XYZ file of C-alpha atoms in Angstrom:
276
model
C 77.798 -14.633 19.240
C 80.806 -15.624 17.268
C 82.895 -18.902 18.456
C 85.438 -17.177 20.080
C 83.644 -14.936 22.741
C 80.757 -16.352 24.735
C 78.004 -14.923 27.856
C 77.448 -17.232 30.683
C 73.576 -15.653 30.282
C 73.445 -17.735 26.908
C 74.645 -20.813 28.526
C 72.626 -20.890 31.544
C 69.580 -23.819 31.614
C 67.515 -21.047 33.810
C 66.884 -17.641 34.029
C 68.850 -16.040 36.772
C 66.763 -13.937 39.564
C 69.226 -10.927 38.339
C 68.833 -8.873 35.574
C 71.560 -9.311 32.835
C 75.185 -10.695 32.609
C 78.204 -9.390 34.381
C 79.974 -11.982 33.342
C 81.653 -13.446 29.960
C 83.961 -15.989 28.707
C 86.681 -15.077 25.915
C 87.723 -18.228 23.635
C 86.716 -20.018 26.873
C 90.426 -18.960 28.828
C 89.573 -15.506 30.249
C 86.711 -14.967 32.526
C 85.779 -11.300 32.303
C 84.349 -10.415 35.928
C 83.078 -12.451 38.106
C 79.742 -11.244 38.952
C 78.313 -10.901 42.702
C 79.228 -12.766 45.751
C 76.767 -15.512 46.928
C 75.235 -16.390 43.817
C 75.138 -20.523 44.026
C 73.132 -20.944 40.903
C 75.927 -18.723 38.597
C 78.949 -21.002 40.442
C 76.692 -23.957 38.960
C 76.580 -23.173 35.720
C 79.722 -21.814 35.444
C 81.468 -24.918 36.116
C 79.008 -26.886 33.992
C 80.330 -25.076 31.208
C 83.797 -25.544 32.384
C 83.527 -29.263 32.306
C 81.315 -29.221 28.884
C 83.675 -27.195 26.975
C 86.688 -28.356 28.691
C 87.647 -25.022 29.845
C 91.151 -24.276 30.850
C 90.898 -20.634 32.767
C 94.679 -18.878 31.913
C 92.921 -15.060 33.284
C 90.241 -13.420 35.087
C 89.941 -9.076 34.154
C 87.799 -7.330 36.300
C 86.095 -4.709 34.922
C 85.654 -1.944 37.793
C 85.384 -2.430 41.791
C 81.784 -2.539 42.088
C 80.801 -5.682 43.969
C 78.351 -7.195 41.197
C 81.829 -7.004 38.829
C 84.118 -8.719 41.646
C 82.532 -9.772 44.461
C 82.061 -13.248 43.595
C 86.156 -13.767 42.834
C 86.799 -16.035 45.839
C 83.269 -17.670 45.050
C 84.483 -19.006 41.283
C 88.330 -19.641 42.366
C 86.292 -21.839 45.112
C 83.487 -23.135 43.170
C 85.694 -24.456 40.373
C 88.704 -25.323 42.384
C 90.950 -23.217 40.388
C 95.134 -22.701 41.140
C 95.755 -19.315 42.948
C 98.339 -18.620 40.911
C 95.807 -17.456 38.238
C 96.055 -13.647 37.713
C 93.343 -11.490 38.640
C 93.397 -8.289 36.439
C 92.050 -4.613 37.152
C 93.072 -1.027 36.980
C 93.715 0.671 40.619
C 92.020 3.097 41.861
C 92.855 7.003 42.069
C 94.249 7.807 43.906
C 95.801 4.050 44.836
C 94.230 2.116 47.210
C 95.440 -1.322 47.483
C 92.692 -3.744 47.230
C 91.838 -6.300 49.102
C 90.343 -9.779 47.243
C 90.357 -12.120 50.382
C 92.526 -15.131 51.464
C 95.581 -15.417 49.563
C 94.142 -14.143 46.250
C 95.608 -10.995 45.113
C 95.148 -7.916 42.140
C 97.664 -7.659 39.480
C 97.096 -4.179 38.582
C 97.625 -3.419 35.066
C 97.434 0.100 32.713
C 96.129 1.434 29.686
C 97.379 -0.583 26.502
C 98.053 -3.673 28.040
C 97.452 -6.384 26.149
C 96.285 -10.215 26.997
C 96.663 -12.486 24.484
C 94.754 -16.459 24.120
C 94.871 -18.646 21.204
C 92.614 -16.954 18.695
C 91.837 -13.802 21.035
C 93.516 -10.963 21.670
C 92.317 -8.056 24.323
C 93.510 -4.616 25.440
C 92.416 -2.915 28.061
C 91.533 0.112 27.772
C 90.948 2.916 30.638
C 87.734 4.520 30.787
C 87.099 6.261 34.238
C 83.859 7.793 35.127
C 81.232 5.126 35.859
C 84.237 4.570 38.951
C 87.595 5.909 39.304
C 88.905 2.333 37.959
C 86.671 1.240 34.769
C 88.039 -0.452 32.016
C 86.767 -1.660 29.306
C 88.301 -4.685 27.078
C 88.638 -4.651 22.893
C 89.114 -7.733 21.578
C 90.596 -6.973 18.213
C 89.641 -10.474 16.234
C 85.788 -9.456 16.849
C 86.635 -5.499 16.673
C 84.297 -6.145 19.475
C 84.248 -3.920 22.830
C 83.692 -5.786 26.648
C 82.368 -2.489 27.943
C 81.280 -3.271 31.965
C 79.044 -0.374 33.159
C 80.447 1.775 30.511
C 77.792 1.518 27.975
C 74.560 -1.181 29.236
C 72.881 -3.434 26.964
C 69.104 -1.607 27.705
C 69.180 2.324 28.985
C 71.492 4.880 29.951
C 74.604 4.362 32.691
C 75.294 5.674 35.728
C 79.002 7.820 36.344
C 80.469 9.241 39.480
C 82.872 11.824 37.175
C 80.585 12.847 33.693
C 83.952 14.427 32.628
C 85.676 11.841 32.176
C 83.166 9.638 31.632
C 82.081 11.678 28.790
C 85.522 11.432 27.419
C 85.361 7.419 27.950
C 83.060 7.546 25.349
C 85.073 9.399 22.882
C 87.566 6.872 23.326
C 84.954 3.986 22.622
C 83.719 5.724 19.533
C 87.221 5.673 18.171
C 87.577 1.959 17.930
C 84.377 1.944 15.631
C 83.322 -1.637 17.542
C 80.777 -3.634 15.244
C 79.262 -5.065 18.782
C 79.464 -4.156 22.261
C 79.515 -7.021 25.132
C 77.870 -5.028 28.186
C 78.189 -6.102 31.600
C 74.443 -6.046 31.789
C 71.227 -6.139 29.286
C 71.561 -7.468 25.649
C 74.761 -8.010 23.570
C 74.516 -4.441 21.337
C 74.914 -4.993 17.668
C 74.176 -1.901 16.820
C 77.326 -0.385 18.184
C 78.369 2.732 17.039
C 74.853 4.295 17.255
C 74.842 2.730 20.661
C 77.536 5.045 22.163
C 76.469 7.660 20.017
C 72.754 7.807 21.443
C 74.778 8.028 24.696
C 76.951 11.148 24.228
C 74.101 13.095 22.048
C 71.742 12.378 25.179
C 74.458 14.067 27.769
C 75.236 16.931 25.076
C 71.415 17.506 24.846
C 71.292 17.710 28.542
C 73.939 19.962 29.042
C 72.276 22.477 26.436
C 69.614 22.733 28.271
C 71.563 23.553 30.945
C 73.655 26.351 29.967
C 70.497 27.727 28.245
C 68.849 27.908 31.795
C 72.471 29.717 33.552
C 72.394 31.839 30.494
C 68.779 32.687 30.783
C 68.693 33.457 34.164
C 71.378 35.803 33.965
C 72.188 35.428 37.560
C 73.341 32.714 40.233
C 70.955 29.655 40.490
C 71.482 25.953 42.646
C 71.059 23.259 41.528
C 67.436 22.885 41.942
C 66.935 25.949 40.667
C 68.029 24.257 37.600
C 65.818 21.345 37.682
C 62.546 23.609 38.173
C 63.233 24.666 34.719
C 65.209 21.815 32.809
C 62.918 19.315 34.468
C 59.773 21.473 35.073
C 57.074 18.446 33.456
C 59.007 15.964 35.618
C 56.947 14.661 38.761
C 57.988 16.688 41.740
C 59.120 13.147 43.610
C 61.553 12.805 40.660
C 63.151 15.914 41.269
C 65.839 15.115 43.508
C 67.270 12.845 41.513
C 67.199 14.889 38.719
C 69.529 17.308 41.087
C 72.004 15.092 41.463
C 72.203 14.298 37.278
C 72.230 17.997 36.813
C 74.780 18.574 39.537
C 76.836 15.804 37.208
C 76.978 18.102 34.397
C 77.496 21.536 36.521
C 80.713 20.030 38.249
C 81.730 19.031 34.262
C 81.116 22.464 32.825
C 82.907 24.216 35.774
C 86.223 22.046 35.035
C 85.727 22.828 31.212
C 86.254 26.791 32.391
C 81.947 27.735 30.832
C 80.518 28.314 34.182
C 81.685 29.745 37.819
C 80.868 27.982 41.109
C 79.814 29.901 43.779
C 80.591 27.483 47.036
C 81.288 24.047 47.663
C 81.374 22.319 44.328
C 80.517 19.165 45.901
C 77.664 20.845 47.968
C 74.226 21.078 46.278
C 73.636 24.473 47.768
C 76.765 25.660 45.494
C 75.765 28.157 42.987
C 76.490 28.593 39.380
C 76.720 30.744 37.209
C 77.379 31.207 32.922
C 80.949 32.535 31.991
C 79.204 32.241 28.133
């Protein structure tokens, strides 16, 4: 990594019992997430490398609500005795919920575009719902380098609540052209652009197969019915799962007007049918 942006999983003497990093340092002033509550050994070697680098914290971003991304904020202000007064960053939810951090400690909600700025570092956040309601991810423009949370992982594919939007997150990351992607866990991903690309052709592939099986059918079929033929060399113990991804992509096609829903939309006894 270049001198201006730095993982705590580089700086750490040990390897931590958790997969990953969901946490990073940005010219050594912004702390990008904070990682899970109750983690002793991270508060450790997070303030070693405050005191080694002679780190003055001016920020902390979170990423998204999920408690491996924030739950340890009251752990680091603790751990390394730092002023409340330091502004913790996120997007609200939709629709807004105010948050709740603990002890005096508060969010400073913040929107699309905003832009933090640290001697020799500049980052905007930018909104990218779907993994939550509330992901963001960070470009830092000196790097052309993207801090991307759960948005796009390091090793794999991610998980999304809304594949909608989520599919249109990744449009947005494609259109900064990053030369490296900081993920919130797995590997630092040099190989950017491919990266995100791998991740959108995999979801368009899906969904193909999809339609073909609503068109094919000519008639009304669940869910399940889909997986039986999408997913028919998949284990049977598998196939549950593999309802819920395909439900993902139904409740997508449905809001882009190519398929009817017969039902609950939310149910997985809805049924669905091809407009196409």
């Amino acid at each position: 990594m270049t001198s201006s942006s730095m993982t705590i999983a580089e700086l750490r003497p040990v390897r931590v019992a958790y997969p990953g990093s969901a946490e990073a340092l940005t010219l050594m002033r912004i702390l990008i997430d904070t990682g899970e509550k109750d983690k002793p050994e991270f508060i450790s070697n997070l303030k070693k490398v405050f005191q080694e680098k002679g780190i003055s914290l001016e920020a902390v971003l979170i990423t998204h609500w999920h408690r491996d991304h924030c739950g340890g904020i009251t752990d680091v202000f603790e751990g390394l005795n730092l002023d409340h007064s330091i502004p913790v960053n996120k997007f609200p939810r939709k629709p807004f919920t105010e948050e709740s951090i603990g002890g005096p400690l508060k969010y400073t909600y913040i929107k699309d575009g905003d832009t933090l700025r640290t001697e020799g570092a500049t980052l905007r956040s930018i909104y990218t719902p779907g993994h939550t309601d509330d992901h963001m991810v960070l470009y830092m423009e000196e790097e052309n380098a993207v801090f991307s949370g759960d948005c796009i992982l390091g090793e794999g594919t991610a998980v999304f609540e809304d594949l909608h939007t989520y599919m249109k997150s990744l449009d947005k990351i494609i259109s900064l052209s990053p030369s490296t992607i900081y993920p919130g866990h797995g590997p630092v991903v040099t190989d950017a652009v491919p990266k995100v690309r791998m991740y959108i052709d995999h979801r368009n592939h899906r969904e193909a197969q999809i339609l073909g099986a609503l068109q094919t059918n000519h008639g009304k079929m669940t869910a399940m019915d889909i997986v039986k033929v999408v997913y028919k060399d998949t284990p049977e113990h598998l196939h549950i799962a593999a309802a819920s991804n395909v439900h993902h992509h139904l409740t997508k096609l449905v809001k882009e007007g190519k398929i009817d829903a017969d039902g609950d939309v939310s149910s997985m006894d809805c049924k669905w049918q091809s407009k196409l």
